[in-house]
mmCIF file of C-alpha atoms in Angstrom:
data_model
loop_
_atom_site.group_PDB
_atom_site.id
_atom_site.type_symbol
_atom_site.label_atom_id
_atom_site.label_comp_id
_atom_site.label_asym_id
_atom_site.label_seq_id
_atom_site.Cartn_x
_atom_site.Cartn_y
_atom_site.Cartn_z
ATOM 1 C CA UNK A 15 47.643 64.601 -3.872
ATOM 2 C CA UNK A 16 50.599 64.032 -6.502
ATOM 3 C CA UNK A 17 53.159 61.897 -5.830
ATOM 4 C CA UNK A 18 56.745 62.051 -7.010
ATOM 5 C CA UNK A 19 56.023 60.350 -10.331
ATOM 6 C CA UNK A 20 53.306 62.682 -11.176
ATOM 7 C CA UNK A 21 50.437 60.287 -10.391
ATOM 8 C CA UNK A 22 47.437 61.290 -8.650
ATOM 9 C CA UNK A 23 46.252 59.506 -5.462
ATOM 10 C CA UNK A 24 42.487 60.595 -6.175
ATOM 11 C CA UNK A 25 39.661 58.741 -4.595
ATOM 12 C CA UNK A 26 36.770 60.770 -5.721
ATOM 13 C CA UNK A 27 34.922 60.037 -8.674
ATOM 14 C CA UNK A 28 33.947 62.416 -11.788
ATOM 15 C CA UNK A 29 30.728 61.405 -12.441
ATOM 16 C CA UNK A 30 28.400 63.886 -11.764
ATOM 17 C CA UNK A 31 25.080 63.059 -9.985
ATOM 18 C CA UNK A 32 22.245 62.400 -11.170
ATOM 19 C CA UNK A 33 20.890 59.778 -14.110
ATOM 20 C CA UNK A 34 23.884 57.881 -15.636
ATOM 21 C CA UNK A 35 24.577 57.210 -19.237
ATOM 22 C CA UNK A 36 23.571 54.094 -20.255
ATOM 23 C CA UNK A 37 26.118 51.613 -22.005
ATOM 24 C CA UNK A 38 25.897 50.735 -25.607
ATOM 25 C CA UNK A 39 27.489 47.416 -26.949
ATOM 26 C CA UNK A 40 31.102 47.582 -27.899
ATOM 27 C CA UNK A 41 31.386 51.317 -26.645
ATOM 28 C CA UNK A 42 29.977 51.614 -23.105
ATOM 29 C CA UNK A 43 29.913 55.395 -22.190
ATOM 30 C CA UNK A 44 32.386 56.176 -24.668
ATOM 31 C CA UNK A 45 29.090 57.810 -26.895
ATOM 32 C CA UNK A 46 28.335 60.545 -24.511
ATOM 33 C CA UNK A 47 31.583 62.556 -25.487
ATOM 34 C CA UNK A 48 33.507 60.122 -28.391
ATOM 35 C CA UNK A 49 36.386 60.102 -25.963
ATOM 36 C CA UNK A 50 38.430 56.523 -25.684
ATOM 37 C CA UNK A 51 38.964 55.880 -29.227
ATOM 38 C CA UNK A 52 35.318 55.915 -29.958
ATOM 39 C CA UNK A 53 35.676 56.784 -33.720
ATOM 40 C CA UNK A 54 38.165 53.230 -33.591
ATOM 41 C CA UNK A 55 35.447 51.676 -31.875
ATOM 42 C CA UNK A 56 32.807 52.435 -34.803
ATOM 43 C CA UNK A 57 35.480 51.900 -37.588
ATOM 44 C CA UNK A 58 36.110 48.023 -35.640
ATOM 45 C CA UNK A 59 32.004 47.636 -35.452
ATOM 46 C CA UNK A 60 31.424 48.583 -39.165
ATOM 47 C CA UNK A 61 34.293 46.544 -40.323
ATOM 48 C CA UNK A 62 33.301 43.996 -38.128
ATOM 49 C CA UNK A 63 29.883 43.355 -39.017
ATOM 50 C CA UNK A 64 30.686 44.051 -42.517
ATOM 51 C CA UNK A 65 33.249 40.874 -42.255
ATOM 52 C CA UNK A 66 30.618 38.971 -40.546
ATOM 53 C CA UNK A 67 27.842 40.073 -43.027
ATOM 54 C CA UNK A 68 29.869 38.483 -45.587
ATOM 55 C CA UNK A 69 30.767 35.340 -43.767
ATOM 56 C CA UNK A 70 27.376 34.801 -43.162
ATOM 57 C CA UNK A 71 26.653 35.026 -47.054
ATOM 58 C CA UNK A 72 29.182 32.544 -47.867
ATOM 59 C CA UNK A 73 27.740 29.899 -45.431
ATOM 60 C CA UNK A 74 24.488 30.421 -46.458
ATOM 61 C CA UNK A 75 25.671 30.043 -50.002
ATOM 62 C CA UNK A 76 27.680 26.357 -49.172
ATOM 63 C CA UNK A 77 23.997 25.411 -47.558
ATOM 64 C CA UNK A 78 22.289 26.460 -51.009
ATOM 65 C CA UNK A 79 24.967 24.628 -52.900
ATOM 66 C CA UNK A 80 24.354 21.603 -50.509
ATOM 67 C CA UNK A 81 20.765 21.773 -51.354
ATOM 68 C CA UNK A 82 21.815 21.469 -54.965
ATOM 69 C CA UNK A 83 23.840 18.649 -54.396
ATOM 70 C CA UNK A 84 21.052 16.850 -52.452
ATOM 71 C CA UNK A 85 18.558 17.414 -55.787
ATOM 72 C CA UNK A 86 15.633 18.643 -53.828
ATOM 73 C CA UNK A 87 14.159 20.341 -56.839
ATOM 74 C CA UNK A 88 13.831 23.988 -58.174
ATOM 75 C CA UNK A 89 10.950 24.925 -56.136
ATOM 76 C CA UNK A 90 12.635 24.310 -52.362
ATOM 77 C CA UNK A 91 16.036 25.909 -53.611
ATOM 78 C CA UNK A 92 13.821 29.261 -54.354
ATOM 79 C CA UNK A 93 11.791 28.645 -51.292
ATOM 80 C CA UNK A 94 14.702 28.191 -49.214
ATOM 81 C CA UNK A 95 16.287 31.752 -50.919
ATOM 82 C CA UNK A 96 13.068 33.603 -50.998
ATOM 83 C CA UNK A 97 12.448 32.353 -46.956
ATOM 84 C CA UNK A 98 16.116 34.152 -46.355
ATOM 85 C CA UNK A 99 15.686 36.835 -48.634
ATOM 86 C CA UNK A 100 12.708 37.689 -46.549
ATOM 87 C CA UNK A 101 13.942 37.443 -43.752
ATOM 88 C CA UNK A 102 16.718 39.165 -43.924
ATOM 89 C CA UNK A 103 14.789 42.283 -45.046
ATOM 90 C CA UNK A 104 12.315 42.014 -42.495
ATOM 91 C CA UNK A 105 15.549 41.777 -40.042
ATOM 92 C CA UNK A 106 17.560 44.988 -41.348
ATOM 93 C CA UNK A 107 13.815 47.260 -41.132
ATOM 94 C CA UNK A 108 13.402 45.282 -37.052
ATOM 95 C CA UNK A 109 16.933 46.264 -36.355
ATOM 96 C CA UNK A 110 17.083 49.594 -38.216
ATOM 97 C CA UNK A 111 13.869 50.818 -36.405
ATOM 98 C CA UNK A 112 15.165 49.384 -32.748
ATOM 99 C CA UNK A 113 18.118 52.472 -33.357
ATOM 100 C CA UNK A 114 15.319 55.359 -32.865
ATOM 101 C CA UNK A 115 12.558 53.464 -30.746
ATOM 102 C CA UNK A 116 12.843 51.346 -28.124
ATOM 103 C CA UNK A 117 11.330 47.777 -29.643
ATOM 104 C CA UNK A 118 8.565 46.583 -27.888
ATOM 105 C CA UNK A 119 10.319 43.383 -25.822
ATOM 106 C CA UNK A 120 6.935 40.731 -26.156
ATOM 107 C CA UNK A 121 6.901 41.748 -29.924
ATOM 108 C CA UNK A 122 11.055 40.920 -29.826
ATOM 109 C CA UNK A 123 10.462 37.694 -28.268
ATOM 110 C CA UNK A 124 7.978 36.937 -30.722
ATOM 111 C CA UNK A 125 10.307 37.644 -33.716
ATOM 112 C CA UNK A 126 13.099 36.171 -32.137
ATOM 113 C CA UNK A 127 12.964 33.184 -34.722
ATOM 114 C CA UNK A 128 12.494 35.585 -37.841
ATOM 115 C CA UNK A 129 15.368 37.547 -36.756
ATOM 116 C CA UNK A 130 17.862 34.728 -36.120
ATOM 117 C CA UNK A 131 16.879 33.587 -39.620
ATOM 118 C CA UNK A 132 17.580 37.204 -41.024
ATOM 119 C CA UNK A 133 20.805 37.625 -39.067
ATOM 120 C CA UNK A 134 22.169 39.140 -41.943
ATOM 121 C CA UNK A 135 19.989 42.249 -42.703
ATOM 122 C CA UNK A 136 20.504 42.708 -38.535
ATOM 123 C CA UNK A 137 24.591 42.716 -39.544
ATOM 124 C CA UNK A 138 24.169 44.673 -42.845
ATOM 125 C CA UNK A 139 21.948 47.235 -40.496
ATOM 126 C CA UNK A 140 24.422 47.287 -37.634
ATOM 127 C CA UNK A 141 27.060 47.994 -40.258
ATOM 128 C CA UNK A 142 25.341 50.644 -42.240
ATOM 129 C CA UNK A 143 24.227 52.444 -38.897
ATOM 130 C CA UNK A 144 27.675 52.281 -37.733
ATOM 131 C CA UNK A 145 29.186 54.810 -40.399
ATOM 132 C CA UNK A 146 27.221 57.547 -39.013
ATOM 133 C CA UNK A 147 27.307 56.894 -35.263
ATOM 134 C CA UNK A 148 27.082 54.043 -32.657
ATOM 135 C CA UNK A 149 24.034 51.946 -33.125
ATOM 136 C CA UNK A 150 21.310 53.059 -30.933
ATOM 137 C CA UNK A 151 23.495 56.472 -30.027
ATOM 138 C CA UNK A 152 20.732 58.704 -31.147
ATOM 139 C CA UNK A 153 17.890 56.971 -28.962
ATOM 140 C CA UNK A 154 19.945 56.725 -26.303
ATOM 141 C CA UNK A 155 21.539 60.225 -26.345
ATOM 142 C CA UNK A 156 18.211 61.714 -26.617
ATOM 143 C CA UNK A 157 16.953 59.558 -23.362
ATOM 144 C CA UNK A 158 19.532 60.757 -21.915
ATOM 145 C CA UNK A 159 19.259 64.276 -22.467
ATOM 146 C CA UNK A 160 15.819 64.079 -21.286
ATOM 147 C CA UNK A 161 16.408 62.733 -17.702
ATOM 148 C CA UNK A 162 19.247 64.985 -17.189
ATOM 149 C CA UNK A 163 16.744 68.176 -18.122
ATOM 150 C CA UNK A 164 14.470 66.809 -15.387
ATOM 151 C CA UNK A 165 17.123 66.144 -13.581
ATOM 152 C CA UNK A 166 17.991 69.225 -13.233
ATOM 153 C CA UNK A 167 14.590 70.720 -12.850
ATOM 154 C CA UNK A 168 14.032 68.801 -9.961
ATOM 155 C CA UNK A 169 17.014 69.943 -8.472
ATOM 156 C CA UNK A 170 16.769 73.511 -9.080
ATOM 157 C CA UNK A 171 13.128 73.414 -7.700
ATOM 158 C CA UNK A 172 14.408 71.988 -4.230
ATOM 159 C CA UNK A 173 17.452 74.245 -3.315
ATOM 160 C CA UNK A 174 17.419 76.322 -0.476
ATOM 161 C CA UNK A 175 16.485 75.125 2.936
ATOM 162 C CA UNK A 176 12.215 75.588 2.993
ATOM 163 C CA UNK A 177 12.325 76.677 6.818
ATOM 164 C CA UNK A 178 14.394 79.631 5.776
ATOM 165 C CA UNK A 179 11.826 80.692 3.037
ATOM 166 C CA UNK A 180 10.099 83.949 3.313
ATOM 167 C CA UNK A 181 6.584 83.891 3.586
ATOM 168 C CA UNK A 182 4.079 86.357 1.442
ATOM 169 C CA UNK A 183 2.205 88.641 2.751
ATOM 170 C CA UNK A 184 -1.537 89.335 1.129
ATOM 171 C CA UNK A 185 -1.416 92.968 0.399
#
């Protein structure tokens, strides 16, 4: 029912039934039809990582400098770059990957160290991935899809009431 200011007095949700969409950071449910400013919401997550991405570059850069300062030598200053250089790639191709496959959660525990290390190949992934859709979208659109199909299936395949059914007859 309406009321006089034209809003509704609904109590019934939308949702249909069945398997739910599952949320994505920084856009919930907003990937399953781009409606509540998604494109905003991947414009704020590239620019956002982006800005961190670069943060994180200048910080690591006073820490190099500070390892100038402190004279440790030639060979730990290109350790110390090579370790994050590494790092970081091995990050972005961890992170990139986790978009289309779901990453294996004892082999995530076990890079957890590597990764925080890398953070910014993780950032530079999140921000690349982010120009073409959410992060993870894909994976999780194509989940999704998938239960809904059986979903459906199922559902199909048990209406009617089975006491009602006709029985064959053997000719």
């Amino acid at each position: 029912m309406s009321d006089a200011h034209g809003t509704s007095d609904h109590r019934t949700s939308a949702t249909p039934a069945g398997p739910q969409p599952e949320p994505l950071r920084f856009f919930g449910t907003t990937w399953v039809d781009h409606s509540r400013g998604y494109a905003a919401r991947r414009l704020g997550v590239a620019v956002g990582s982006l800005a961190a991405a670069v943060a994180a570059c200048l910080v690591l850069r006073f820490a190099y400098q500070g390892l100038q300062i402190a004279a440790v030598g030639g060979f730990v200053s290109l350790l110390v770059l090579v370790m994050f250089a590494v790092c970081s790639a091995l990050a972005f191709g961890h992170t990139w990957s986790s978009f289309s496959t779901r990453p294996d959660p004892d082999r995530q525990s076990s890079l957890r160290g590597l990764l925080s290390i890398g953070f910014v190949g993780s950032l530079l992934a999140y921000f690349f991935r982010s120009l073409t859709e959410a992060p993870g979208e894909k994976l999780r659109r194509a989940e999704y899809q998938q239960a809904r199909e059986e979903y459906d299936r199922r559902v199909t395949r048990r209406s009617g009431n089975p006491s009602r059914k006709r029985r064959r007859r053997d000719a």
